[in-house]
């Protein structure tokens, strides 16, 4: 469960100037992509692959600002790429496999993940860098502001891209990724760089930090200017802010800058389902922030001007590490959903950035991004409350399983019912304490281990029956309050024992 929060939706175009030749090119790219989709629709098939030579790293490279890192679980970001996108690790036996592409330069092979992870859960334990630099990302080590990260539940969020099922990286508090020390080719000590990510504009939060980009080479806050990562969050770090976000921001360490010296009321936010969030920084004097709807249209410039005058940002002092889903010191309390992102060497042209946005739109992302929609569903019980794990999606062994208000964004309210009868969420199973069988034994979350205390059968009277104990999941005295710790009890057909697997 999580604390309540809300996200307002608003978009107000401000700066729209773009060179006409580029606009023409963008229109042509969009037209080609649209033609492909129409042909695909006519023959009843999704587009087989993406247009060669037009993927984000092809575009940046042609503009003289080559990618030094390219990460995605959904598609290739350079047309020559035909390697793995990410690695998943299976909870049941610890086995690992790489998830690659359906074709060179194409979309992810999500079916390979589904087959490998059938009847168990998988975590994303590595995100491959598609460039030749091998700047791969792993669940990050403990930092000065956060315990060691865990890998995302690999099946938490499936969407489609180009008509193909693909998975995003669902970042919950405690989930995050980092390069192993300083990465290869990334900007350091005031060098120019650019970055973008496609992320959810609706699965967002205001804590620190849902970032992608340059960070300290070790997970510690080493001072102003030591980071240069793009972020999308409802974090108003420097008031005043306009609206309630989320905003595309620059995390340059000890500040989420919306432009200018931190506060920039001209940054009106980007709250579309999918957001293209872009940042570039020449390392010496200037930075720019842009946001766009990753499903349609162009980019809006939220800031293009001087670097902050606060101490330490002129020049920048980047360290060249890479983070995904956390802050530089491994502050890993925020949330978001990541689909793709790249970092480039040099200060990208506006034309290249517009072409990248056109390619992102042509990639054809579709589907909700703020409701876990993998093979999971909620379990509603007495009072219409959801079966929930105590604490904020952190799900440690022994965490109480309880009733709580249903929250569409709470990862620990989405359960998978496996063929062996177990029910799992966030990588662990609904378990009877001590594998007990006595009336009143409480239930908890525990590593899936196949014992009798983890088997649950949905029966026609609405009960969830545990065969080993011969008893049913039960809410003590029929309580419905938030925090009611569930238990097993003699099956009695009462409302206290009616649970629906949705
Ligand atoms: O700048 C915001 C955050 O502050 C950084 O990501 C983190 O390192 C520090 O706590």
Short mmCIF file of C-alpha atoms and ligand atoms in Angstrom, two decimals:
data_model
loop_
_atom_site.label_atom_id
_atom_site.label_comp_id
_atom_site.label_asym_id
_atom_site.label_seq_id
_atom_site.Cartn_x
_atom_site.Cartn_y
_atom_site.Cartn_z
CA UNK A 1 0.00 0.00 0.00
CA UNK A 2 1.03 3.57 -0.43
CA UNK A 3 0.09 6.94 0.87
CA UNK A 4 -2.52 8.72 -1.22
CA UNK A 5 -1.43 11.15 -3.84
CA UNK A 6 -2.86 12.60 -6.99
CA UNK A 7 -1.58 13.72 -10.32
CA UNK A 8 -3.06 16.62 -12.20
CA UNK A 9 -3.13 16.62 -15.98
CA UNK A 10 -2.29 19.69 -17.97
CA UNK A 11 -0.33 20.59 -21.05
CA UNK A 12 0.13 24.11 -22.36
CA UNK A 13 2.24 24.53 -25.48
CA UNK A 14 4.72 27.38 -25.13
CA UNK A 15 7.74 27.35 -27.42
CA UNK A 16 7.12 25.85 -30.80
CA UNK A 17 9.80 27.30 -33.09
CA UNK A 18 11.55 24.68 -35.22
CA UNK A 19 13.48 25.04 -38.48
CA UNK A 20 11.22 24.34 -41.43
CA UNK A 21 13.47 21.76 -43.18
CA UNK A 22 13.47 19.67 -40.05
CA UNK A 23 9.72 19.98 -39.68
CA UNK A 24 9.46 18.68 -43.24
CA UNK A 25 11.76 15.77 -42.39
CA UNK A 26 9.77 15.00 -39.29
CA UNK A 27 6.55 15.03 -41.26
CA UNK A 28 8.09 12.69 -43.83
CA UNK A 29 9.28 10.31 -41.11
CA UNK A 30 5.84 10.35 -39.54
CA UNK A 31 4.23 9.79 -42.92
CA UNK A 32 6.46 6.80 -43.63
CA UNK A 33 5.69 5.37 -40.21
CA UNK A 34 1.98 5.99 -40.66
CA UNK A 35 2.05 4.30 -44.09
CA UNK A 36 3.71 1.28 -42.48
CA UNK A 37 1.01 1.11 -39.85
CA UNK A 38 -1.74 1.40 -42.48
CA UNK A 39 -0.23 -1.44 -44.54
CA UNK A 40 0.19 -3.49 -41.37
CA UNK A 41 -3.42 -2.89 -40.46
CA UNK A 42 -4.60 -3.84 -43.96
CA UNK A 43 -2.89 -7.21 -43.80
CA UNK A 44 -3.86 -7.64 -40.16
CA UNK A 45 -0.31 -7.74 -38.82
CA UNK A 46 1.75 -5.40 -36.65
CA UNK A 47 4.75 -3.83 -38.35
CA UNK A 48 7.52 -6.46 -38.41
CA UNK A 49 10.36 -4.07 -37.66
CA UNK A 50 11.27 -0.43 -37.39
CA UNK A 51 12.40 1.74 -40.29
CA UNK A 52 16.12 1.18 -40.87
CA UNK A 53 18.47 4.08 -40.25
CA UNK A 54 15.95 6.18 -38.35
CA UNK A 55 16.23 4.94 -34.79
CA UNK A 56 17.30 7.35 -32.04
CA UNK A 57 20.99 6.44 -32.00
CA UNK A 58 21.15 6.49 -35.81
CA UNK A 59 19.71 10.01 -35.70
CA UNK A 60 22.02 11.28 -32.97
CA UNK A 61 25.04 9.72 -34.63
CA UNK A 62 24.24 11.30 -38.00
CA UNK A 63 24.02 14.66 -36.19
CA UNK A 64 27.50 14.26 -34.68
CA UNK A 65 26.38 13.41 -31.14
CA UNK A 66 26.70 9.62 -30.90
CA UNK A 67 24.99 7.53 -28.26
CA UNK A 68 27.25 6.40 -25.45
CA UNK A 69 24.47 4.43 -23.80
CA UNK A 70 21.12 3.10 -25.02
CA UNK A 71 18.78 1.19 -22.72
CA UNK A 72 15.35 -0.22 -23.43
CA UNK A 73 13.17 -3.20 -22.65
CA UNK A 74 10.90 -2.48 -25.59
CA UNK A 75 12.90 -1.99 -28.80
CA UNK A 76 16.22 -1.52 -30.51
CA UNK A 77 17.46 2.06 -30.41
CA UNK A 78 19.93 1.67 -33.27
CA UNK A 79 19.04 -0.13 -36.45
CA UNK A 80 22.13 -2.36 -36.46
CA UNK A 81 21.37 -3.79 -33.03
CA UNK A 82 20.36 -7.41 -32.70
CA UNK A 83 21.56 -8.29 -29.19
CA UNK A 84 19.90 -8.73 -25.81
CA UNK A 85 17.77 -5.95 -24.32
CA UNK A 86 17.56 -7.18 -20.74
CA UNK A 87 18.10 -10.17 -18.51
CA UNK A 88 15.45 -11.73 -16.29
CA UNK A 89 16.03 -13.94 -13.26
CA UNK A 90 13.41 -16.48 -12.27
CA UNK A 91 12.26 -16.61 -8.62
CA UNK A 92 11.54 -20.35 -8.62
CA UNK A 93 15.07 -21.58 -9.39
CA UNK A 94 17.30 -18.53 -9.85
CA UNK A 95 17.82 -19.29 -13.55
CA UNK A 96 18.56 -16.36 -15.86
CA UNK A 97 17.91 -15.65 -19.49
CA UNK A 98 18.36 -12.76 -21.90
CA UNK A 99 15.38 -11.21 -23.67
CA UNK A 100 16.25 -10.04 -27.14
CA UNK A 101 14.57 -8.75 -30.26
CA UNK A 102 12.07 -10.21 -32.70
CA UNK A 103 14.36 -8.99 -35.48
CA UNK A 104 17.44 -6.81 -35.92
CA UNK A 105 16.56 -3.21 -35.13
CA UNK A 106 13.06 -4.31 -34.08
CA UNK A 107 10.91 -4.83 -31.03
CA UNK A 108 11.41 -6.90 -27.88
CA UNK A 109 10.53 -10.59 -27.80
CA UNK A 110 8.17 -10.45 -24.80
CA UNK A 111 6.92 -13.99 -25.52
CA UNK A 112 10.39 -15.30 -24.60
CA UNK A 113 9.96 -13.72 -21.17
CA UNK A 114 6.44 -15.11 -20.78
CA UNK A 115 7.63 -18.64 -21.58
CA UNK A 116 10.66 -18.47 -19.29
CA UNK A 117 8.72 -16.94 -16.39
CA UNK A 118 5.57 -19.04 -16.68
CA UNK A 119 4.16 -20.05 -13.29
CA UNK A 120 6.72 -18.03 -11.38
CA UNK A 121 7.89 -14.44 -11.15
CA UNK A 122 10.94 -12.90 -12.77
CA UNK A 123 12.95 -9.81 -11.94
CA UNK A 124 14.85 -7.68 -14.43
CA UNK A 125 18.42 -8.12 -13.23
CA UNK A 126 20.33 -6.42 -16.04
CA UNK A 127 19.51 -3.81 -18.69
CA UNK A 128 21.91 -4.08 -21.61
CA UNK A 129 23.51 -1.09 -23.24
CA UNK A 130 22.93 -1.39 -26.96
CA UNK A 131 26.00 0.63 -27.89
CA UNK A 132 29.40 -1.00 -28.26
CA UNK A 133 30.42 0.56 -24.93
CA UNK A 134 28.60 -2.08 -22.87
CA UNK A 135 27.38 0.38 -20.28
CA UNK A 136 25.01 -2.19 -18.86
CA UNK A 137 22.90 -1.44 -15.79
CA UNK A 138 22.36 -3.66 -12.75
CA UNK A 139 20.27 -3.30 -9.57
CA UNK A 140 22.29 -0.66 -7.75
CA UNK A 141 24.36 -1.10 -4.62
CA UNK A 142 23.44 0.58 -1.34
CA UNK A 143 24.13 4.29 -1.37
CA UNK A 144 24.40 6.99 1.23
CA UNK A 145 20.63 7.56 0.95
CA UNK A 146 19.15 4.19 0.07
CA UNK A 147 19.57 0.48 0.73
CA UNK A 148 20.65 -1.75 -2.16
CA UNK A 149 18.18 -1.72 -5.05
CA UNK A 150 16.20 -4.72 -6.20
CA UNK A 151 15.38 -5.53 -9.81
CA UNK A 152 11.93 -4.65 -11.12
CA UNK A 153 9.24 -7.30 -11.40
CA UNK A 154 9.63 -8.12 -15.09
CA UNK A 155 5.91 -8.66 -15.73
CA UNK A 156 4.56 -5.66 -13.88
CA UNK A 157 3.66 -3.58 -16.90
CA UNK A 158 3.06 -4.80 -20.42
CA UNK A 159 2.08 -2.38 -23.16
CA UNK A 160 2.37 -2.55 -26.93
CA UNK A 161 4.87 -0.91 -29.25
CA UNK A 162 4.42 -1.19 -33.00
CA UNK A 163 1.60 -3.64 -32.24
CA UNK A 164 3.92 -5.97 -30.31
CA UNK A 165 3.56 -6.82 -26.64
CA UNK A 166 6.51 -5.37 -24.72
CA UNK A 167 7.34 -4.79 -21.07
CA UNK A 168 8.37 -1.55 -19.36
CA UNK A 169 10.47 -1.28 -16.21
CA UNK A 170 8.12 -0.60 -13.32
CA UNK A 171 10.06 1.37 -10.73
CA UNK A 172 8.69 1.15 -7.19
CA UNK A 173 10.43 2.41 -4.07
CA UNK A 174 13.51 0.22 -3.63
CA UNK A 175 13.85 -0.61 -7.33
CA UNK A 176 16.65 0.95 -9.36
CA UNK A 177 19.64 0.38 -11.62
CA UNK A 178 23.17 1.69 -11.91
CA UNK A 179 26.28 1.26 -14.01
CA UNK A 180 29.23 -0.45 -12.42
CA UNK A 181 31.22 2.69 -11.52
CA UNK A 182 31.88 5.36 -14.13
CA UNK A 183 30.58 4.33 -17.54
CA UNK A 184 32.47 4.47 -20.84
CA UNK A 185 32.19 7.62 -22.95
CA UNK A 186 29.77 9.49 -20.70
CA UNK A 187 30.41 13.16 -19.94
CA UNK A 188 32.71 14.07 -17.05
CA UNK A 189 33.94 17.36 -15.58
CA UNK A 190 31.97 19.83 -17.66
CA UNK A 191 31.76 17.93 -20.96
CA UNK A 192 28.64 18.41 -23.06
CA UNK A 193 25.98 15.71 -23.21
CA UNK A 194 22.35 14.97 -23.93
CA UNK A 195 19.83 12.37 -22.81
CA UNK A 196 16.21 11.43 -23.24
CA UNK A 197 13.92 8.81 -21.83
CA UNK A 198 10.42 7.65 -22.64
CA UNK A 199 8.59 7.14 -19.36
CA UNK A 200 5.13 7.18 -17.89
CA UNK A 201 3.63 10.59 -17.23
CA UNK A 202 1.00 9.08 -14.95
CA UNK A 203 2.92 6.59 -12.79
CA UNK A 204 4.90 9.31 -11.06
CA UNK A 205 5.71 10.49 -7.56
CA UNK A 206 7.20 13.39 -5.67
CA UNK A 207 9.93 11.69 -3.72
CA UNK A 208 13.55 11.29 -4.78
CA UNK A 209 14.24 10.27 -7.54
CA UNK A 210 13.03 8.77 -10.79
CA UNK A 211 16.05 9.71 -12.91
CA UNK A 212 17.86 8.47 -15.99
CA UNK A 213 21.31 9.71 -16.94
CA UNK A 214 24.65 10.87 -15.61
CA UNK A 215 25.36 10.43 -11.89
CA UNK A 216 28.16 9.93 -9.45
CA UNK A 217 30.50 7.01 -10.12
CA UNK A 218 29.73 5.85 -6.58
CA UNK A 219 26.27 6.03 -4.95
CA UNK A 220 27.01 9.09 -2.83
CA UNK A 221 26.10 12.77 -3.04
CA UNK A 222 29.47 14.31 -3.84
CA UNK A 223 28.14 17.80 -4.40
CA UNK A 224 26.39 20.23 -6.71
CA UNK A 225 26.95 19.62 -10.41
CA UNK A 226 28.12 16.02 -10.01
CA UNK A 227 25.00 14.69 -11.74
CA UNK A 228 23.17 15.46 -14.96
CA UNK A 229 20.15 13.17 -15.23
CA UNK A 230 16.72 13.73 -16.74
CA UNK A 231 13.74 13.14 -14.48
CA UNK A 232 9.97 13.10 -14.63
CA UNK A 233 8.29 13.59 -11.29
CA UNK A 234 5.80 15.64 -9.31
CA UNK A 235 8.70 16.97 -7.28
CA UNK A 236 8.57 20.76 -6.90
CA UNK A 237 12.08 21.02 -5.45
CA UNK A 238 12.45 24.78 -6.03
CA UNK A 239 9.18 26.65 -5.50
CA UNK A 240 7.25 28.14 -7.09
CA UNK A 241 6.20 25.58 -9.68
CA UNK A 242 3.32 25.82 -12.12
CA UNK A 243 0.51 23.32 -11.62
CA UNK A 244 1.09 19.94 -10.06
CA UNK A 245 3.21 18.29 -12.72
CA UNK A 246 4.71 15.94 -13.43
CA UNK A 247 7.54 18.05 -14.76
CA UNK A 248 10.53 17.16 -16.88
CA UNK A 249 13.41 18.17 -14.63
CA UNK A 250 17.19 18.09 -14.53
CA UNK A 251 18.70 16.39 -11.51
CA UNK A 252 22.09 18.09 -11.31
CA UNK A 253 22.57 16.99 -7.69
CA UNK A 254 21.04 18.64 -4.69
CA UNK A 255 18.26 19.95 -6.84
CA UNK A 256 15.61 18.96 -9.36
CA UNK A 257 15.82 21.92 -11.72
CA UNK A 258 12.78 22.84 -13.81
CA UNK A 259 14.87 25.40 -15.66
CA UNK A 260 16.72 28.61 -14.82
CA UNK A 261 18.08 28.54 -11.28
CA UNK A 262 15.69 25.77 -10.21
CA UNK A 263 12.27 27.38 -10.21
CA UNK A 264 10.86 28.00 -13.67
CA UNK A 265 7.14 28.74 -13.81
CA UNK A 266 7.25 28.47 -17.61
CA UNK A 267 7.72 24.71 -17.14
CA UNK A 268 4.07 23.69 -17.28
CA UNK A 269 4.62 19.95 -16.99
CA UNK A 270 4.08 16.90 -19.17
CA UNK A 271 1.36 14.56 -17.98
CA UNK A 272 0.55 12.42 -21.01
CA UNK A 273 0.41 8.64 -20.65
CA UNK A 274 3.86 8.37 -22.24
CA UNK A 275 6.29 11.27 -21.98
CA UNK A 276 9.47 11.93 -23.91
CA UNK A 277 11.68 13.69 -21.36
CA UNK A 278 14.83 15.36 -22.73
CA UNK A 279 17.78 17.14 -21.21
CA UNK A 280 20.96 18.54 -22.69
CA UNK A 281 23.75 20.38 -20.98
CA UNK A 282 26.84 21.91 -22.55
CA UNK A 283 28.59 21.50 -19.22
CA UNK A 284 29.75 25.11 -19.06
CA UNK A 285 26.98 27.64 -19.49
CA UNK A 286 23.72 26.25 -20.84
CA UNK A 287 21.12 23.54 -20.41
CA UNK A 288 17.77 22.76 -21.99
CA UNK A 289 14.75 20.73 -20.95
CA UNK A 290 12.09 19.50 -23.36
CA UNK A 291 9.01 17.35 -22.94
CA UNK A 292 6.62 15.77 -25.37
CA UNK A 293 3.80 13.30 -25.66
CA UNK A 294 5.60 10.14 -26.77
CA UNK A 295 2.49 9.03 -28.66
CA UNK A 296 1.89 12.12 -30.75
CA UNK A 297 3.21 15.52 -31.77
CA UNK A 298 6.46 17.29 -31.11
CA UNK A 299 8.50 18.50 -28.19
CA UNK A 300 7.86 21.56 -26.08
CA UNK A 301 10.90 23.44 -24.80
CA UNK A 302 10.48 23.97 -21.08
CA UNK A 303 13.83 25.71 -20.62
CA UNK A 304 16.69 26.67 -22.90
CA UNK A 305 19.12 28.98 -21.19
CA UNK A 306 21.76 29.49 -18.57
CA UNK A 307 22.93 26.90 -16.05
CA UNK A 308 22.05 27.61 -12.42
CA UNK A 309 24.03 30.31 -10.68
CA UNK A 310 24.07 28.33 -7.45
CA UNK A 311 27.53 27.09 -6.52
CA UNK A 312 28.91 24.12 -8.38
CA UNK A 313 26.93 23.98 -11.62
CA UNK A 314 29.16 26.22 -13.79
CA UNK A 315 31.04 24.33 -14.92
CA UNK A 316 29.37 21.01 -14.29
CA UNK A 317 31.40 18.33 -12.55
CA UNK A 318 29.78 15.15 -13.83
CA UNK A 319 31.29 11.84 -12.84
CA UNK A 320 29.98 9.72 -15.71
CA UNK A 321 28.07 7.03 -13.81
CA UNK A 322 24.60 6.05 -15.07
CA UNK A 323 21.44 5.69 -12.99
CA UNK A 324 17.94 4.52 -13.85
CA UNK A 325 15.09 5.02 -11.38
CA UNK A 326 17.07 6.44 -8.47
CA UNK A 327 18.93 9.54 -7.36
CA UNK A 328 22.68 9.96 -7.40
CA UNK A 329 23.10 8.87 -3.79
CA UNK A 330 20.74 5.95 -4.49
CA UNK A 331 17.72 7.76 -3.06
CA UNK A 332 15.29 5.10 -4.25
CA UNK A 333 12.00 6.25 -2.81
CA UNK A 334 10.26 7.39 -5.98
CA UNK A 335 8.32 5.59 -8.69
CA UNK A 336 7.91 5.63 -12.43
CA UNK A 337 7.86 3.47 -15.53
CA UNK A 338 10.77 3.46 -17.98
CA UNK A 339 10.56 2.25 -21.56
CA UNK A 340 13.69 3.52 -23.31
CA UNK A 341 16.45 6.07 -22.98
CA UNK A 342 19.80 7.07 -24.40
CA UNK A 343 22.74 9.26 -23.43
CA UNK A 344 24.81 11.01 -26.07
CA UNK A 345 28.21 12.61 -26.22
CA UNK A 346 28.11 16.30 -27.21
CA UNK A 347 25.31 18.85 -27.24
CA UNK A 348 22.54 17.54 -29.54
CA UNK A 349 20.96 19.81 -32.12
CA UNK A 350 17.30 20.73 -31.83
CA UNK A 351 16.84 19.10 -35.22
CA UNK A 352 18.19 15.78 -33.98
CA UNK A 353 15.97 15.95 -30.92
CA UNK A 354 12.89 16.62 -33.03
CA UNK A 355 13.74 13.69 -35.27
CA UNK A 356 14.17 11.46 -32.21
CA UNK A 357 10.75 12.53 -30.96
CA UNK A 358 9.28 11.70 -34.39
CA UNK A 359 10.86 8.26 -34.19
CA UNK A 360 9.53 7.71 -30.66
CA UNK A 361 6.04 8.58 -31.88
CA UNK A 362 6.48 6.24 -34.87
CA UNK A 363 7.46 3.43 -32.46
CA UNK A 364 3.78 3.36 -31.59
CA UNK A 365 3.55 2.96 -27.82
CA UNK A 366 0.07 2.09 -26.63
CA UNK A 367 -1.59 1.03 -23.38
CA UNK A 368 -1.88 2.28 -19.81
CA UNK A 369 1.32 3.04 -17.94
CA UNK A 370 0.10 3.55 -14.38
CA UNK A 371 -1.77 0.32 -13.63
CA UNK A 372 0.16 -2.92 -13.34
CA UNK A 373 -1.34 -5.06 -16.05
CA UNK A 374 0.84 -8.10 -16.30
CA UNK A 375 -0.69 -11.49 -15.55
CA UNK A 376 -1.73 -10.19 -12.14
CA UNK A 377 -5.00 -9.08 -10.61
CA UNK A 378 -6.23 -7.71 -7.36
CA UNK A 379 -7.84 -9.84 -4.65
CA UNK A 380 -10.82 -8.06 -3.17
CA UNK A 381 -12.11 -9.17 0.20
CA UNK A 382 -14.43 -8.06 2.99
CA UNK A 383 -15.68 -4.50 2.58
CA UNK A 384 -14.36 -4.40 -0.99
CA UNK A 385 -10.90 -3.91 0.45
CA UNK A 386 -7.81 -5.23 -1.36
CA UNK A 387 -5.45 -7.91 -0.12
CA UNK A 388 -2.29 -5.87 0.37
CA UNK A 389 1.22 -6.21 1.75
CA UNK A 390 2.18 -3.96 4.65
CA UNK A 391 4.68 -1.20 3.76
CA UNK A 392 5.24 0.56 0.53
CA UNK A 393 5.79 -2.10 -2.15
CA UNK A 394 8.94 -3.25 -0.39
CA UNK A 395 7.58 -6.72 0.44
CA UNK A 396 10.25 -8.19 2.72
CA UNK A 397 9.98 -11.74 4.07
CA UNK A 398 7.53 -11.74 6.95
CA UNK A 399 5.62 -8.63 5.88
CA UNK A 400 2.00 -8.81 7.06
CA UNK A 401 -0.68 -9.50 4.46
CA UNK A 402 -3.61 -7.29 5.29
CA UNK A 403 -6.66 -5.45 3.98
CA UNK A 404 -6.19 -1.94 2.59
CA UNK A 405 -8.00 0.47 0.31
CA UNK A 406 -7.53 -0.59 -3.28
CA UNK A 407 -4.99 1.66 -5.01
CA UNK A 408 -4.57 1.19 -8.73
CA UNK A 409 -0.88 2.06 -8.54
CA UNK A 410 0.06 -0.18 -5.59
CA UNK A 411 2.21 -2.97 -6.98
CA UNK A 412 1.73 -5.07 -3.85
CA UNK A 413 -2.01 -5.37 -4.45
CA UNK A 414 -1.55 -7.24 -7.74
CA UNK A 415 -1.28 -10.99 -7.34
CA UNK A 416 -0.54 -13.84 -9.72
CA UNK A 417 -2.29 -17.17 -9.15
CA UNK A 418 0.11 -19.89 -10.28
CA UNK A 419 -0.77 -23.39 -11.44
CA UNK A 420 0.71 -24.87 -8.22
CA UNK A 421 -1.89 -22.90 -6.24
CA UNK A 422 0.46 -20.23 -4.91
CA UNK A 423 -0.41 -16.54 -4.99
CA UNK A 424 2.50 -14.15 -5.46
CA UNK A 425 3.11 -10.44 -5.55
CA UNK A 426 6.34 -8.42 -5.82
CA UNK A 427 8.30 -11.65 -6.09
CA UNK A 428 7.04 -13.44 -2.96
CA UNK A 429 4.12 -15.65 -1.97
CA UNK A 430 1.06 -15.48 0.30
CA UNK A 431 2.22 -17.74 3.12
CA UNK A 432 0.86 -19.03 6.43
CA UNK A 433 3.26 -18.14 9.24
CA UNK A 434 5.45 -21.08 10.20
CA UNK A 435 3.61 -23.21 7.62
CA UNK A 436 1.01 -23.44 10.41
CA UNK A 437 -2.42 -25.01 10.31
CA UNK A 438 -4.07 -23.86 13.56
CA UNK A 439 -7.09 -21.58 13.66
CA UNK A 440 -5.95 -17.98 13.88
CA UNK A 441 -2.52 -18.43 12.29
CA UNK A 442 -1.65 -15.19 10.56
CA UNK A 443 -0.62 -14.89 6.93
CA UNK A 444 2.43 -13.10 5.61
CA UNK A 445 4.55 -12.63 2.53
CA UNK A 446 7.44 -15.09 2.14
CA UNK A 447 9.73 -16.49 -0.53
CA UNK A 448 7.81 -18.88 -2.77
CA UNK A 449 8.93 -22.35 -1.67
CA UNK A 450 6.10 -24.69 -2.63
CA UNK A 451 5.06 -25.64 0.94
CA UNK A 452 1.47 -26.49 1.80
CA UNK A 453 1.07 -23.16 3.57
CA UNK A 454 1.37 -21.41 0.21
CA UNK A 455 -1.43 -23.25 -1.62
CA UNK A 456 -4.72 -21.46 -2.12
CA UNK A 457 -7.76 -22.69 -4.00
CA UNK A 458 -10.57 -20.39 -5.01
CA UNK A 459 -13.87 -22.12 -4.24
CA UNK A 460 -17.32 -21.49 -5.63
CA UNK A 461 -18.56 -19.97 -2.35
CA UNK A 462 -15.93 -17.23 -2.74
CA UNK A 463 -13.51 -18.59 -0.16
CA UNK A 464 -9.77 -19.02 -0.60
CA UNK A 465 -9.12 -22.51 0.75
CA UNK A 466 -5.78 -23.83 2.03
CA UNK A 467 -5.89 -27.65 1.64
CA UNK A 468 -3.03 -28.42 4.06
CA UNK A 469 -4.79 -26.83 7.01
CA UNK A 470 -8.30 -27.45 5.74
CA UNK A 471 -9.02 -23.80 6.62
CA UNK A 472 -9.88 -20.60 4.77
CA UNK A 473 -8.35 -17.16 4.45
CA UNK A 474 -10.26 -15.02 6.93
CA UNK A 475 -10.57 -11.48 8.19
CA UNK A 476 -10.73 -11.55 12.03
CA UNK A 477 -14.32 -10.86 13.14
CA UNK A 478 -15.12 -9.72 9.62
CA UNK A 479 -13.09 -6.54 10.08
CA UNK A 480 -12.67 -4.36 7.01
CA UNK A 481 -10.42 -1.59 8.31
CA UNK A 482 -7.14 -0.67 6.68
CA UNK A 483 -4.39 -2.72 8.27
CA UNK A 484 -6.54 -5.72 9.22
CA UNK A 485 -4.04 -8.59 9.35
CA UNK A 486 -5.51 -11.67 7.66
CA UNK A 487 -5.36 -15.21 9.09
CA UNK A 488 -6.67 -18.73 8.47
CA UNK A 489 -9.85 -19.95 10.19
CA UNK A 490 -12.40 -22.74 9.90
CA UNK A 491 -14.28 -22.30 6.65
CA UNK A 492 -17.73 -20.96 7.52
CA UNK A 493 -19.04 -19.26 4.39
CA UNK A 494 -19.18 -15.88 6.15
CA UNK A 495 -18.51 -12.54 4.44
CA UNK A 496 -15.20 -12.48 6.31
CA UNK A 497 -14.01 -15.30 4.04
CA UNK A 498 -15.13 -14.06 0.65
CA UNK A 499 -12.19 -13.10 -1.54
CA UNK A 500 -12.43 -12.51 -5.27
CA UNK A 501 -9.43 -13.05 -7.55
CA UNK A 502 -9.91 -10.36 -10.16
O1 LIG B 1 19.26 16.31 -6.59
C1 LIG B 1 18.30 15.52 -6.01
C2 LIG B 1 18.92 14.37 -5.26
O2 LIG B 1 19.59 14.84 -4.13
C3 LIG B 1 19.96 13.55 -5.94
O3 LIG B 1 19.51 12.66 -6.91
C4 LIG B 1 20.53 12.82 -4.77
O4 LIG B 1 21.82 12.35 -5.00
C5 LIG B 1 20.45 13.82 -3.66
O5 LIG B 1 19.86 13.26 -2.54
#
